[in-house]
Amino acid sequence: MALVEIRDVHKSFGSVEVLKGITLDVEKGDIVTIIGRSGSGKSTLLRCINALETIDRGEIRIEGERIAADMPNLRQLRQRVGIVFQAFNLFPHLTVERNITLAPVLTGKVPKEKARDLALDVLARVGLADKIDAWPEQLSGGQQQRVAIARCLAMSPHLMLFDEVTSALDPELVGEVLKVMEDMARQGMTMILVTHEMGFARTVATKLVFMHQGRVWEQGNPAELFADPKTPELKNFISSVK
Amino acid sequence: MTLNFSQLWRYEDLLAQGTLMTLLLTVIAAGAGTLIGVGGAVLVRGGPRPVRWAIRGYIEVIRNTPALIQLFIIFFVLPSLGLRLPPFEAAAVALSIYFGAYAIEIIRAGLDAIPRAQLEAGQCLGLTRWQVFRHIVLLPALRTIYPAFTSQFVLLLLGTSLASQVSAEELFHVGGFIESRTFRSFEVYAVICAIYFALVMAFKLAFAGLERLIFRWPMRR
Ligand SMILES: Nc1ncnc2c1ncn2[C@@H]1O[C@H](COP(=O)(O)OP(=O)(O)O)[C@@H](O)[C@H]1O
Ligand SMILES: [Mg+2]
């Protein structure tokens, strides 16, 4: 059984069909990168996976469990699926420590007196243990994004979703975030990421998905797809981002 | 004109009593009005359409008519419908309804100012709607509305003097009473005015202190 099973998923906003029958499997330990032009439905697909959007047709299963926005244990599911957004979305009024420990404490994952240790532990994994008492506003974009990743890690997710997490960063800050993601990949985290970082898609990903006009246009081994795209659309896309 | 404050000292207790009533009226109306504000703001953003319309109507009527007439309606008109309230209670109800209309607008703006992405980030971490509100929305929204809300509070405090018109025994009413006994109009109203001024200043100081205490995170720009 795949960790994530996506079957014939359709999603419309009003009369516009944004996802037109997506089928995709993600195995445990997979690093799946989704590439494609702006507007092809990549973010919507990620948002459907943790039920931020409700799907119109088809089904999505995570660890065998069919997900829906109105499922009774949606919160338990979300605790197992971390998502990191382009805009970091740290809570500005909480210190780095509280940003990280808020959810684990409120959901009973960790007792209050162990919370700081947990924060230190995940911050160490993103190389920011010394920023535990800082305010988000005092950090660079790259540091904020690494804290956002640490905040997810503190929930010990089984799956991580990343939506263009380096796109809002100054170029010189992209590397530090990618490195954290590479470390996570090495440690066996299952990840689905939307990215424009072709280097990452080429070298770290175990699977490449090219989305076009709401469909999975091509998917497969990254090296093979990059070397030998089957469709003119992917060929075009690859040459346009190089 | 020679000023003579000496007669006023006899009414020290009465002045204190009036001041206390003014404070009580302010705190009750601000408390109840804030509850109306929170409930109304939540409903006006996400309630069923008829409820949203009803709330909008309430806000428009209250904000575009004299507060004094609202008070008169509660005190003089409701009894004919069988609801008779004593002066202080009538004033408390009228001022709560009055403050509530402004509070809804202020709180709604505060909630609107929180980006949806903040709520989603909370949901994605597996928090309940209440936890998201309490731990992610509340403080930043409060900070946004703090200046508007505290000025509205000051306007309310000064506005409680309207209650004198239905003989609720707050500060301004006490002033009228003392004036009728002493005929020292200027002195009486100078003292009353000074008390209002001192109350407002005390609240402003407290609000400023509270602000520094609660909103400690640095802001962009
Ligand atoms: N909440 C929404 N309401 C209406 N249209 C939306 C919404 N979210 C996305 N869309 C539309 O869906 C299409 C796909 O968007 P998105 O999934 O964000 O694409 P991508 O991430 O690949 O750039 C776009 O045309 C976008 O305008
Ligand atoms: Mg997108």
Short mmCIF file of C-alpha atoms and ligand atoms in Angstrom, two decimals:
data_model
loop_
_atom_site.label_atom_id
_atom_site.label_comp_id
_atom_site.label_asym_id
_atom_site.label_seq_id
_atom_site.Cartn_x
_atom_site.Cartn_y
_atom_site.Cartn_z
CA MET A 1 0.00 0.00 0.00
CA ALA A 2 1.34 3.39 -0.97
CA LEU A 3 1.60 6.04 1.71
CA VAL A 4 -0.42 8.43 -0.42
CA GLU A 5 -2.86 7.18 -3.03
CA ILE A 6 -4.45 9.78 -5.26
CA ARG A 7 -7.16 8.42 -7.54
CA ASP A 8 -8.84 10.38 -10.33
CA VAL A 9 -9.06 13.58 -8.30
CA HIS A 10 -11.12 16.40 -9.77
CA LYS A 11 -11.38 19.88 -8.34
CA SER A 12 -13.10 22.97 -9.68
CA PHE A 13 -13.22 26.54 -8.48
CA GLY A 14 -16.59 27.78 -9.72
CA SER A 15 -16.81 26.72 -13.34
CA VAL A 16 -13.06 26.34 -13.78
CA GLU A 17 -11.79 22.80 -13.45
CA VAL A 18 -8.32 23.08 -11.96
CA LEU A 19 -7.58 19.38 -11.38
CA LYS A 20 -8.84 17.12 -14.14
CA GLY A 21 -8.37 13.60 -12.89
CA ILE A 22 -5.09 13.31 -10.99
CA THR A 23 -3.84 9.82 -10.20
CA LEU A 24 -0.60 9.45 -8.31
CA ASP A 25 1.02 7.10 -5.80
CA VAL A 26 3.63 8.12 -3.28
CA GLU A 27 5.48 5.31 -1.51
CA LYS A 28 7.00 5.58 1.91
CA GLY A 29 10.40 7.26 1.59
CA ASP A 30 9.62 8.73 -1.82
CA ILE A 31 10.77 12.25 -2.65
CA VAL A 32 8.30 13.41 -5.24
CA THR A 33 8.82 16.72 -6.96
CA ILE A 34 5.98 18.30 -8.87
CA ILE A 35 6.93 20.74 -11.57
CA GLY A 36 4.84 22.64 -14.05
CA ARG A 37 3.83 26.06 -15.18
CA SER A 38 2.12 28.54 -12.92
CA GLY A 39 -1.61 27.81 -12.81
CA SER A 40 -1.27 24.13 -13.68
CA GLY A 41 -2.82 23.10 -10.35
CA LYS A 42 0.24 22.15 -8.28
CA SER A 43 -0.68 24.11 -5.15
CA THR A 44 -4.29 23.00 -5.36
CA LEU A 45 -3.18 19.38 -5.45
CA LEU A 46 -1.02 19.81 -2.34
CA ARG A 47 -3.87 21.59 -0.57
CA CYS A 48 -6.22 18.74 -1.42
CA ILE A 49 -3.82 16.24 0.12
CA ASN A 50 -4.32 17.66 3.58
CA ALA A 51 -7.91 18.68 2.98
CA LEU A 52 -7.40 22.43 2.88
CA GLU A 53 -9.51 22.08 -0.27
CA THR A 54 -12.36 19.63 -0.71
CA ILE A 55 -12.20 17.51 -3.84
CA ASP A 56 -15.20 17.15 -6.15
CA ARG A 57 -14.53 13.64 -7.39
CA GLY A 58 -12.08 10.78 -6.87
CA GLU A 59 -10.35 9.96 -3.64
CA ILE A 60 -7.17 10.56 -1.69
CA ARG A 61 -5.93 8.06 0.88
CA ILE A 62 -3.12 8.60 3.34
CA GLU A 63 -1.86 5.46 5.02
CA GLY A 64 -5.01 3.80 3.76
CA GLU A 65 -7.33 6.36 5.30
CA ARG A 66 -9.63 8.17 2.94
CA ILE A 67 -9.44 11.89 3.59
CA ALA A 68 -12.18 14.47 3.38
CA ALA A 69 -12.63 17.95 4.80
CA ASP A 70 -15.52 16.73 6.97
CA MET A 71 -13.87 13.57 8.31
CA PRO A 72 -14.12 13.24 12.09
CA ASN A 73 -10.40 12.70 12.67
CA LEU A 74 -9.14 15.33 10.23
CA ARG A 75 -7.03 16.90 12.94
CA GLN A 76 -5.27 13.63 13.73
CA LEU A 77 -4.56 13.24 10.04
CA ARG A 78 -3.15 16.74 9.78
CA GLN A 79 -0.87 16.03 12.71
CA ARG A 80 0.71 13.33 10.55
CA VAL A 81 1.05 15.53 7.47
CA GLY A 82 3.27 18.61 7.65
CA ILE A 83 2.96 21.38 5.10
CA VAL A 84 5.30 24.27 4.47
CA PHE A 85 4.20 27.22 2.38
CA GLN A 86 5.99 29.71 0.20
CA ALA A 87 5.19 32.52 2.64
CA PHE A 88 6.52 30.77 5.82
CA ASN A 89 3.40 31.69 7.81
CA LEU A 90 5.15 31.78 11.15
CA PHE A 91 3.03 33.23 13.94
CA PRO A 92 4.44 36.75 14.42
CA HIS A 93 3.35 37.10 18.04
CA LEU A 94 5.10 33.94 19.24
CA THR A 95 8.80 33.36 19.73
CA VAL A 96 10.51 30.70 17.66
CA GLU A 97 10.17 28.32 20.60
CA ARG A 98 6.43 28.92 20.97
CA ASN A 99 5.89 28.73 17.23
CA ILE A 100 7.33 25.25 17.36
CA THR A 101 5.84 24.00 20.61
CA LEU A 102 2.34 25.47 20.30
CA ALA A 103 0.81 22.57 18.38
CA PRO A 104 2.68 19.71 20.10
CA VAL A 105 1.63 21.06 23.51
CA LEU A 106 -1.97 21.85 22.57
CA THR A 107 -2.47 18.48 20.93
CA GLY A 108 -0.91 16.66 23.85
CA LYS A 109 2.03 15.34 21.86
CA VAL A 110 4.54 16.58 24.38
CA PRO A 111 4.17 17.71 28.00
CA LYS A 112 4.81 21.39 28.66
CA GLU A 113 8.02 20.84 30.59
CA LYS A 114 9.53 18.83 27.71
CA ALA A 115 8.47 21.32 25.08
CA ARG A 116 11.63 23.44 25.06
CA ASP A 117 13.78 20.34 24.59
CA LEU A 118 11.66 19.35 21.64
CA ALA A 119 12.07 22.83 20.15
CA LEU A 120 15.84 22.68 20.65
CA ASP A 121 15.94 19.24 19.05
CA VAL A 122 14.09 20.19 15.85
CA LEU A 123 15.85 23.55 15.65
CA ALA A 124 19.18 21.73 15.76
CA ARG A 125 18.04 19.72 12.77
CA VAL A 126 17.57 22.93 10.77
CA GLY A 127 20.70 24.54 12.22
CA LEU A 128 18.96 27.25 14.25
CA ALA A 129 19.18 26.14 17.87
CA ASP A 130 20.64 29.55 18.78
CA LYS A 131 17.49 31.31 17.55
CA ILE A 132 15.10 29.60 19.94
CA ASP A 133 14.21 32.83 21.76
CA ALA A 134 14.06 35.08 18.71
CA TRP A 135 10.92 36.60 17.23
CA PRO A 136 10.12 35.59 13.64
CA GLU A 137 10.42 39.22 12.59
CA GLN A 138 14.09 39.20 13.64
CA LEU A 139 15.01 36.35 11.29
CA SER A 140 15.95 36.35 7.63
CA GLY A 141 13.58 34.73 5.14
CA GLY A 142 15.72 31.63 4.94
CA GLN A 143 15.80 31.31 8.72
CA GLN A 144 12.04 31.81 8.96
CA GLN A 145 11.48 29.09 6.42
CA ARG A 146 13.75 26.71 8.33
CA VAL A 147 11.79 27.46 11.51
CA ALA A 148 8.59 26.70 9.60
CA ILE A 149 10.09 23.35 8.64
CA ALA A 150 11.15 22.73 12.24
CA ARG A 151 7.63 23.55 13.38
CA CYS A 152 6.33 20.75 11.17
CA LEU A 153 9.06 18.35 12.26
CA ALA A 154 8.04 18.86 15.90
CA MET A 155 4.79 17.05 15.12
CA SER A 156 6.83 14.05 13.82
CA PRO A 157 4.88 13.89 10.57
CA HIS A 158 4.84 10.81 8.35
CA LEU A 159 4.64 12.97 5.27
CA MET A 160 5.82 16.48 4.43
CA LEU A 161 4.39 18.73 1.74
CA PHE A 162 6.36 21.73 0.45
CA ASP A 163 4.81 24.36 -1.81
CA GLU A 164 7.52 26.41 -3.52
CA VAL A 165 9.21 26.98 -0.20
CA THR A 166 12.22 28.72 -1.71
CA SER A 167 10.40 30.93 -4.20
CA ALA A 168 10.01 33.90 -1.87
CA LEU A 169 13.64 33.85 -0.77
CA ASP A 170 16.55 35.96 -1.89
CA PRO A 171 18.77 33.77 -4.08
CA GLU A 172 21.58 33.61 -1.52
CA LEU A 173 19.19 32.14 1.07
CA VAL A 174 17.78 29.34 -1.08
CA GLY A 175 20.68 27.00 -0.46
CA GLU A 176 20.30 26.79 3.32
CA VAL A 177 16.66 25.75 2.99
CA LEU A 178 17.36 23.21 0.25
CA LYS A 179 20.09 21.71 2.38
CA VAL A 180 17.65 21.16 5.24
CA MET A 181 15.28 19.44 2.85
CA GLU A 182 18.08 17.26 1.49
CA ASP A 183 18.94 16.21 5.04
CA MET A 184 15.34 15.28 5.66
CA ALA A 185 15.28 13.29 2.43
CA ARG A 186 18.40 11.43 3.48
CA GLN A 187 16.80 10.57 6.81
CA GLY A 188 13.97 8.87 4.98
CA MET A 189 11.18 11.43 5.25
CA THR A 190 8.46 10.99 2.64
CA MET A 191 8.12 14.29 0.82
CA ILE A 192 6.02 15.81 -1.90
CA LEU A 193 7.30 19.12 -3.09
CA VAL A 194 6.34 21.67 -5.65
CA THR A 195 9.48 23.44 -6.74
CA HIS A 196 11.23 25.40 -9.41
CA GLU A 197 14.60 24.14 -8.20
CA MET A 198 15.44 21.83 -11.05
CA GLY A 199 18.72 20.85 -9.44
CA PHE A 200 16.85 19.47 -6.47
CA ALA A 201 14.29 17.75 -8.71
CA ARG A 202 17.10 16.17 -10.68
CA THR A 203 19.39 15.00 -7.91
CA VAL A 204 17.34 14.46 -4.74
CA ALA A 205 13.91 13.42 -5.99
CA THR A 206 13.04 9.77 -6.48
CA LYS A 207 10.14 10.64 -8.71
CA LEU A 208 9.30 13.55 -10.96
CA VAL A 209 5.78 14.64 -11.82
CA PHE A 210 5.11 17.14 -14.56
CA MET A 211 1.70 18.77 -14.27
CA HIS A 212 0.10 20.55 -17.18
CA GLN A 213 -3.40 22.05 -17.38
CA GLY A 214 -4.65 20.19 -14.34
CA ARG A 215 -3.33 16.79 -15.38
CA VAL A 216 -0.31 14.65 -14.60
CA TRP A 217 1.22 15.07 -18.03
CA GLU A 218 4.30 12.91 -17.44
CA GLN A 219 5.80 11.16 -14.46
CA GLY A 220 8.72 8.89 -13.77
CA ASN A 221 12.37 8.73 -12.87
CA PRO A 222 13.76 12.28 -12.75
CA ALA A 223 16.98 11.56 -14.62
CA GLU A 224 15.12 9.80 -17.42
CA LEU A 225 12.44 12.47 -17.76
CA PHE A 226 14.98 15.26 -17.86
CA ALA A 227 17.13 13.41 -20.38
CA ASP A 228 14.29 12.25 -22.54
CA PRO A 229 10.95 14.05 -22.11
CA LYS A 230 8.21 12.28 -24.02
CA THR A 231 5.91 15.23 -24.59
CA PRO A 232 6.61 18.55 -26.28
CA GLU A 233 5.06 20.32 -23.25
CA LEU A 234 7.65 18.90 -20.84
CA LYS A 235 10.41 19.45 -23.37
CA ASN A 236 9.35 23.10 -23.61
CA PHE A 237 9.07 23.46 -19.87
CA ILE A 238 12.53 22.03 -19.24
CA SER A 239 14.15 24.29 -21.77
CA SER A 240 12.29 27.32 -20.40
CA VAL A 241 13.53 26.85 -16.84
CA LYS A 242 17.11 25.99 -17.68
CA MET B 1 -16.37 86.39 39.24
CA THR B 2 -14.92 84.96 42.39
CA LEU B 3 -14.45 81.24 42.58
CA ASN B 4 -15.56 79.38 45.63
CA PHE B 5 -14.96 75.67 45.84
CA SER B 6 -15.39 75.43 49.59
CA GLN B 7 -19.06 74.48 49.49
CA LEU B 8 -18.30 71.54 47.24
CA TRP B 9 -16.36 69.62 49.85
CA ARG B 10 -19.56 68.77 51.65
CA TYR B 11 -20.51 66.74 48.63
CA GLU B 12 -17.30 64.75 48.57
CA ASP B 13 -19.08 61.46 49.22
CA LEU B 14 -21.67 62.16 46.59
CA LEU B 15 -18.97 62.97 44.03
CA ALA B 16 -17.17 59.76 44.91
CA GLN B 17 -20.41 57.85 44.57
CA GLY B 18 -21.13 59.44 41.18
CA THR B 19 -17.62 58.68 39.97
CA LEU B 20 -18.04 55.07 41.02
CA MET B 21 -21.34 54.81 39.15
CA THR B 22 -19.79 56.34 36.04
CA LEU B 23 -16.99 53.79 36.23
CA LEU B 24 -19.45 50.98 36.79
CA LEU B 25 -21.58 52.08 33.87
CA THR B 26 -18.52 52.28 31.66
CA VAL B 27 -17.20 48.88 32.66
CA ILE B 28 -20.58 47.16 32.29
CA ALA B 29 -21.30 48.73 28.91
CA ALA B 30 -17.75 48.06 27.69
CA GLY B 31 -17.90 44.45 28.90
CA ALA B 32 -21.33 43.65 27.53
CA GLY B 33 -20.67 45.69 24.39
CA THR B 34 -17.45 43.78 23.78
CA LEU B 35 -19.29 40.48 24.07
CA ILE B 36 -21.83 41.80 21.55
CA GLY B 37 -18.87 42.92 19.45
CA VAL B 38 -17.16 39.52 19.43
CA GLY B 39 -20.35 37.58 18.74
CA GLY B 40 -21.55 40.10 16.17
CA ALA B 41 -18.19 40.22 14.40
CA VAL B 42 -18.01 36.44 14.14
CA LEU B 43 -21.60 36.24 12.84
CA VAL B 44 -21.29 39.15 10.44
CA ARG B 45 -18.27 37.44 8.85
CA GLY B 46 -19.55 33.88 8.76
CA GLY B 47 -23.17 33.71 9.85
CA PRO B 48 -26.23 32.89 7.74
CA ARG B 49 -27.31 35.68 5.41
CA PRO B 50 -30.41 36.88 7.34
CA VAL B 51 -28.32 37.09 10.51
CA ARG B 52 -25.65 39.10 8.69
CA TRP B 53 -28.30 41.50 7.40
CA ALA B 54 -29.85 41.86 10.82
CA ILE B 55 -26.47 42.70 12.34
CA ARG B 56 -25.66 45.19 9.60
CA GLY B 57 -29.01 46.83 10.23
CA TYR B 58 -28.30 47.02 13.95
CA ILE B 59 -24.90 48.62 13.33
CA GLU B 60 -26.25 51.20 10.89
CA VAL B 61 -29.19 52.19 13.09
CA ILE B 62 -27.10 52.57 16.21
CA ARG B 63 -24.20 54.39 14.61
CA ASN B 64 -26.39 56.81 12.68
CA THR B 65 -28.81 57.93 15.38
CA PRO B 66 -28.22 59.94 18.58
CA ALA B 67 -27.27 57.80 21.55
CA LEU B 68 -29.53 59.95 23.69
CA ILE B 69 -32.59 58.93 21.68
CA GLN B 70 -31.56 55.26 21.93
CA LEU B 71 -31.46 55.71 25.69
CA PHE B 72 -34.87 57.42 25.72
CA ILE B 73 -36.38 54.60 23.72
CA ILE B 74 -35.15 52.07 26.23
CA PHE B 75 -36.18 54.12 29.22
CA PHE B 76 -39.44 55.73 28.06
CA VAL B 77 -40.76 53.56 25.24
CA LEU B 78 -39.99 50.02 26.36
CA PRO B 79 -42.16 50.36 29.50
CA SER B 80 -45.21 50.74 27.25
CA LEU B 81 -44.25 47.35 25.81
CA GLY B 82 -44.11 45.98 29.32
CA LEU B 83 -40.36 46.22 29.93
CA ARG B 84 -39.66 48.71 32.67
CA LEU B 85 -36.02 49.26 33.66
CA PRO B 86 -34.73 51.51 36.46
CA PRO B 87 -32.54 54.43 35.27
CA PHE B 88 -29.15 52.87 35.88
CA GLU B 89 -30.13 49.55 34.31
CA ALA B 90 -31.72 51.29 31.33
CA ALA B 91 -28.56 53.33 30.81
CA ALA B 92 -26.39 50.22 31.11
CA VAL B 93 -28.46 48.41 28.50
CA ALA B 94 -28.59 51.38 26.13
CA LEU B 95 -24.85 52.04 26.36
CA SER B 96 -24.05 48.33 25.90
CA ILE B 97 -26.11 48.25 22.73
CA TYR B 98 -24.47 51.49 21.63
CA PHE B 99 -20.92 50.32 22.35
CA GLY B 100 -21.68 46.90 20.85
CA ALA B 101 -22.40 48.38 17.43
CA TYR B 102 -19.02 50.10 17.33
CA ALA B 103 -17.29 47.09 18.83
CA ILE B 104 -18.59 44.81 16.08
CA GLU B 105 -17.11 47.05 13.42
CA ILE B 106 -13.79 47.38 15.20
CA ILE B 107 -13.45 43.67 16.00
CA ARG B 108 -14.54 42.67 12.51
CA ALA B 109 -11.76 44.79 11.08
CA GLY B 110 -9.31 43.16 13.49
CA LEU B 111 -10.32 39.66 12.43
CA ASP B 112 -10.22 40.64 8.76
CA ALA B 113 -6.66 41.82 9.24
CA ILE B 114 -5.43 38.32 10.09
CA PRO B 115 -4.30 36.66 6.87
CA ARG B 116 -6.12 33.45 5.98
CA ALA B 117 -2.74 31.79 5.70
CA GLN B 118 -2.27 32.20 9.47
CA LEU B 119 -5.48 30.28 10.13
CA GLU B 120 -4.49 27.61 7.64
CA ALA B 121 -1.08 27.23 9.21
CA GLY B 122 -2.84 26.53 12.50
CA GLN B 123 -5.32 24.10 10.96
CA CYS B 124 -2.50 22.28 9.23
CA LEU B 125 -0.83 21.71 12.59
CA GLY B 126 -3.95 19.88 13.72
CA LEU B 127 -5.40 22.57 15.98
CA THR B 128 -9.12 22.99 16.59
CA ARG B 129 -10.94 26.09 15.39
CA TRP B 130 -11.07 27.38 18.95
CA GLN B 131 -7.34 26.77 19.48
CA VAL B 132 -6.59 28.60 16.25
CA PHE B 133 -8.69 31.54 17.38
CA ARG B 134 -7.35 31.60 20.91
CA HIS B 135 -3.65 31.12 20.16
CA ILE B 136 -3.14 32.41 16.63
CA VAL B 137 -5.82 35.00 15.86
CA LEU B 138 -6.63 36.67 19.15
CA LEU B 139 -3.47 38.57 20.10
CA PRO B 140 -2.52 39.88 16.66
CA ALA B 141 -6.15 40.91 16.06
CA LEU B 142 -6.23 42.66 19.44
CA ARG B 143 -3.08 44.53 18.61
CA THR B 144 -4.57 45.71 15.35
CA ILE B 145 -7.71 47.06 16.95
CA TYR B 146 -6.13 48.31 20.16
CA PRO B 147 -5.92 52.02 19.24
CA ALA B 148 -9.46 52.11 17.81
CA PHE B 149 -10.89 50.06 20.64
CA THR B 150 -9.34 52.10 23.43
CA SER B 151 -10.47 55.41 21.88
CA GLN B 152 -13.97 53.98 21.60
CA PHE B 153 -13.74 53.05 25.26
CA VAL B 154 -12.84 56.64 26.15
CA LEU B 155 -15.76 57.93 24.09
CA LEU B 156 -17.98 55.52 25.99
CA LEU B 157 -16.71 56.74 29.35
CA LEU B 158 -17.48 60.34 28.39
CA GLY B 159 -20.77 59.24 26.85
CA THR B 160 -22.01 57.73 30.10
CA SER B 161 -22.90 61.34 31.07
CA LEU B 162 -25.97 60.85 28.85
CA ALA B 163 -27.33 58.58 31.56
CA SER B 164 -28.00 61.70 33.64
CA GLN B 165 -30.87 62.46 31.25
CA VAL B 166 -32.84 59.53 32.67
CA SER B 167 -31.69 60.37 36.21
CA ALA B 168 -29.19 57.57 36.57
CA GLU B 169 -27.01 58.73 39.43
CA GLU B 170 -23.67 58.92 37.72
CA LEU B 171 -21.14 61.71 37.87
CA PHE B 172 -22.83 64.24 35.61
CA HIS B 173 -26.16 63.76 37.32
CA VAL B 174 -24.48 64.28 40.68
CA GLY B 175 -23.03 67.49 39.27
CA GLY B 176 -26.50 68.76 38.39
CA PHE B 177 -27.71 67.93 41.84
CA ILE B 178 -24.88 69.75 43.60
CA GLU B 179 -25.29 72.75 41.33
CA SER B 180 -28.97 72.98 42.24
CA ARG B 181 -28.00 73.08 45.91
CA THR B 182 -25.03 75.43 45.73
CA PHE B 183 -25.67 77.52 42.62
CA ARG B 184 -21.90 77.36 41.98
CA SER B 185 -22.28 76.22 38.35
CA PHE B 186 -18.80 76.97 37.21
CA GLU B 187 -17.08 75.41 40.19
CA VAL B 188 -19.25 72.31 40.10
CA TYR B 189 -18.75 71.65 36.42
CA ALA B 190 -15.06 72.46 36.64
CA VAL B 191 -14.70 69.77 39.27
CA ILE B 192 -16.86 67.27 37.35
CA CYS B 193 -14.85 67.97 34.23
CA ALA B 194 -11.59 67.49 36.10
CA ILE B 195 -12.80 64.13 37.38
CA TYR B 196 -13.73 62.96 33.86
CA PHE B 197 -10.36 64.17 32.65
CA ALA B 198 -8.53 62.34 35.42
CA LEU B 199 -10.48 59.15 34.72
CA VAL B 200 -9.68 59.27 31.01
CA MET B 201 -6.02 59.96 31.72
CA ALA B 202 -5.85 57.10 34.19
CA PHE B 203 -7.37 54.71 31.64
CA LYS B 204 -5.05 55.95 28.91
CA LEU B 205 -2.05 55.34 31.14
CA ALA B 206 -3.33 51.89 32.03
CA PHE B 207 -3.98 51.09 28.36
CA ALA B 208 -0.48 52.19 27.41
CA GLY B 209 1.01 50.03 30.16
CA LEU B 210 -1.13 47.07 29.17
CA GLU B 211 -0.11 47.54 25.55
CA ARG B 212 3.57 47.28 26.42
CA LEU B 213 2.86 44.23 28.56
CA ILE B 214 0.76 42.23 26.10
CA PHE B 215 2.07 43.15 22.67
CA ARG B 216 5.75 42.41 22.97
CA TRP B 217 6.55 41.08 19.55
CA PRO B 218 8.34 43.38 17.08
CA MET B 219 6.31 44.66 14.16
CA ARG B 220 7.38 44.87 10.54
CA ARG B 221 8.75 48.21 9.26
N1 LIG C 1 -9.23 29.55 -4.03
C1 LIG C 1 -9.28 29.66 -5.37
N2 LIG C 1 -10.37 30.20 -5.97
C2 LIG C 1 -10.45 30.30 -7.31
N3 LIG C 1 -9.50 29.89 -8.16
C3 LIG C 1 -8.38 29.36 -7.63
C4 LIG C 1 -8.22 29.22 -6.22
N4 LIG C 1 -7.01 28.64 -5.96
C5 LIG C 1 -6.47 28.45 -7.19
N5 LIG C 1 -7.27 28.87 -8.18
C6 LIG C 1 -7.00 28.78 -9.62
O1 LIG C 1 -6.67 27.46 -9.92
C7 LIG C 1 -5.63 27.39 -10.89
C8 LIG C 1 -4.49 26.56 -10.35
O2 LIG C 1 -3.90 27.25 -9.28
P1 LIG C 1 -2.69 26.64 -8.45
O3 LIG C 1 -3.09 25.30 -7.97
O4 LIG C 1 -2.33 27.64 -7.45
O5 LIG C 1 -1.59 26.51 -9.56
P2 LIG C 1 -0.02 26.41 -9.38
O6 LIG C 1 0.31 26.18 -7.96
O7 LIG C 1 0.38 25.29 -10.28
O8 LIG C 1 0.53 27.70 -9.89
C9 LIG C 1 -5.25 28.82 -11.19
O9 LIG C 1 -5.89 29.19 -12.38
C10 LIG C 1 -5.80 29.59 -10.03
O10 LIG C 1 -6.17 30.88 -10.43
MG MG C 2 1.37 27.37 -6.60
#
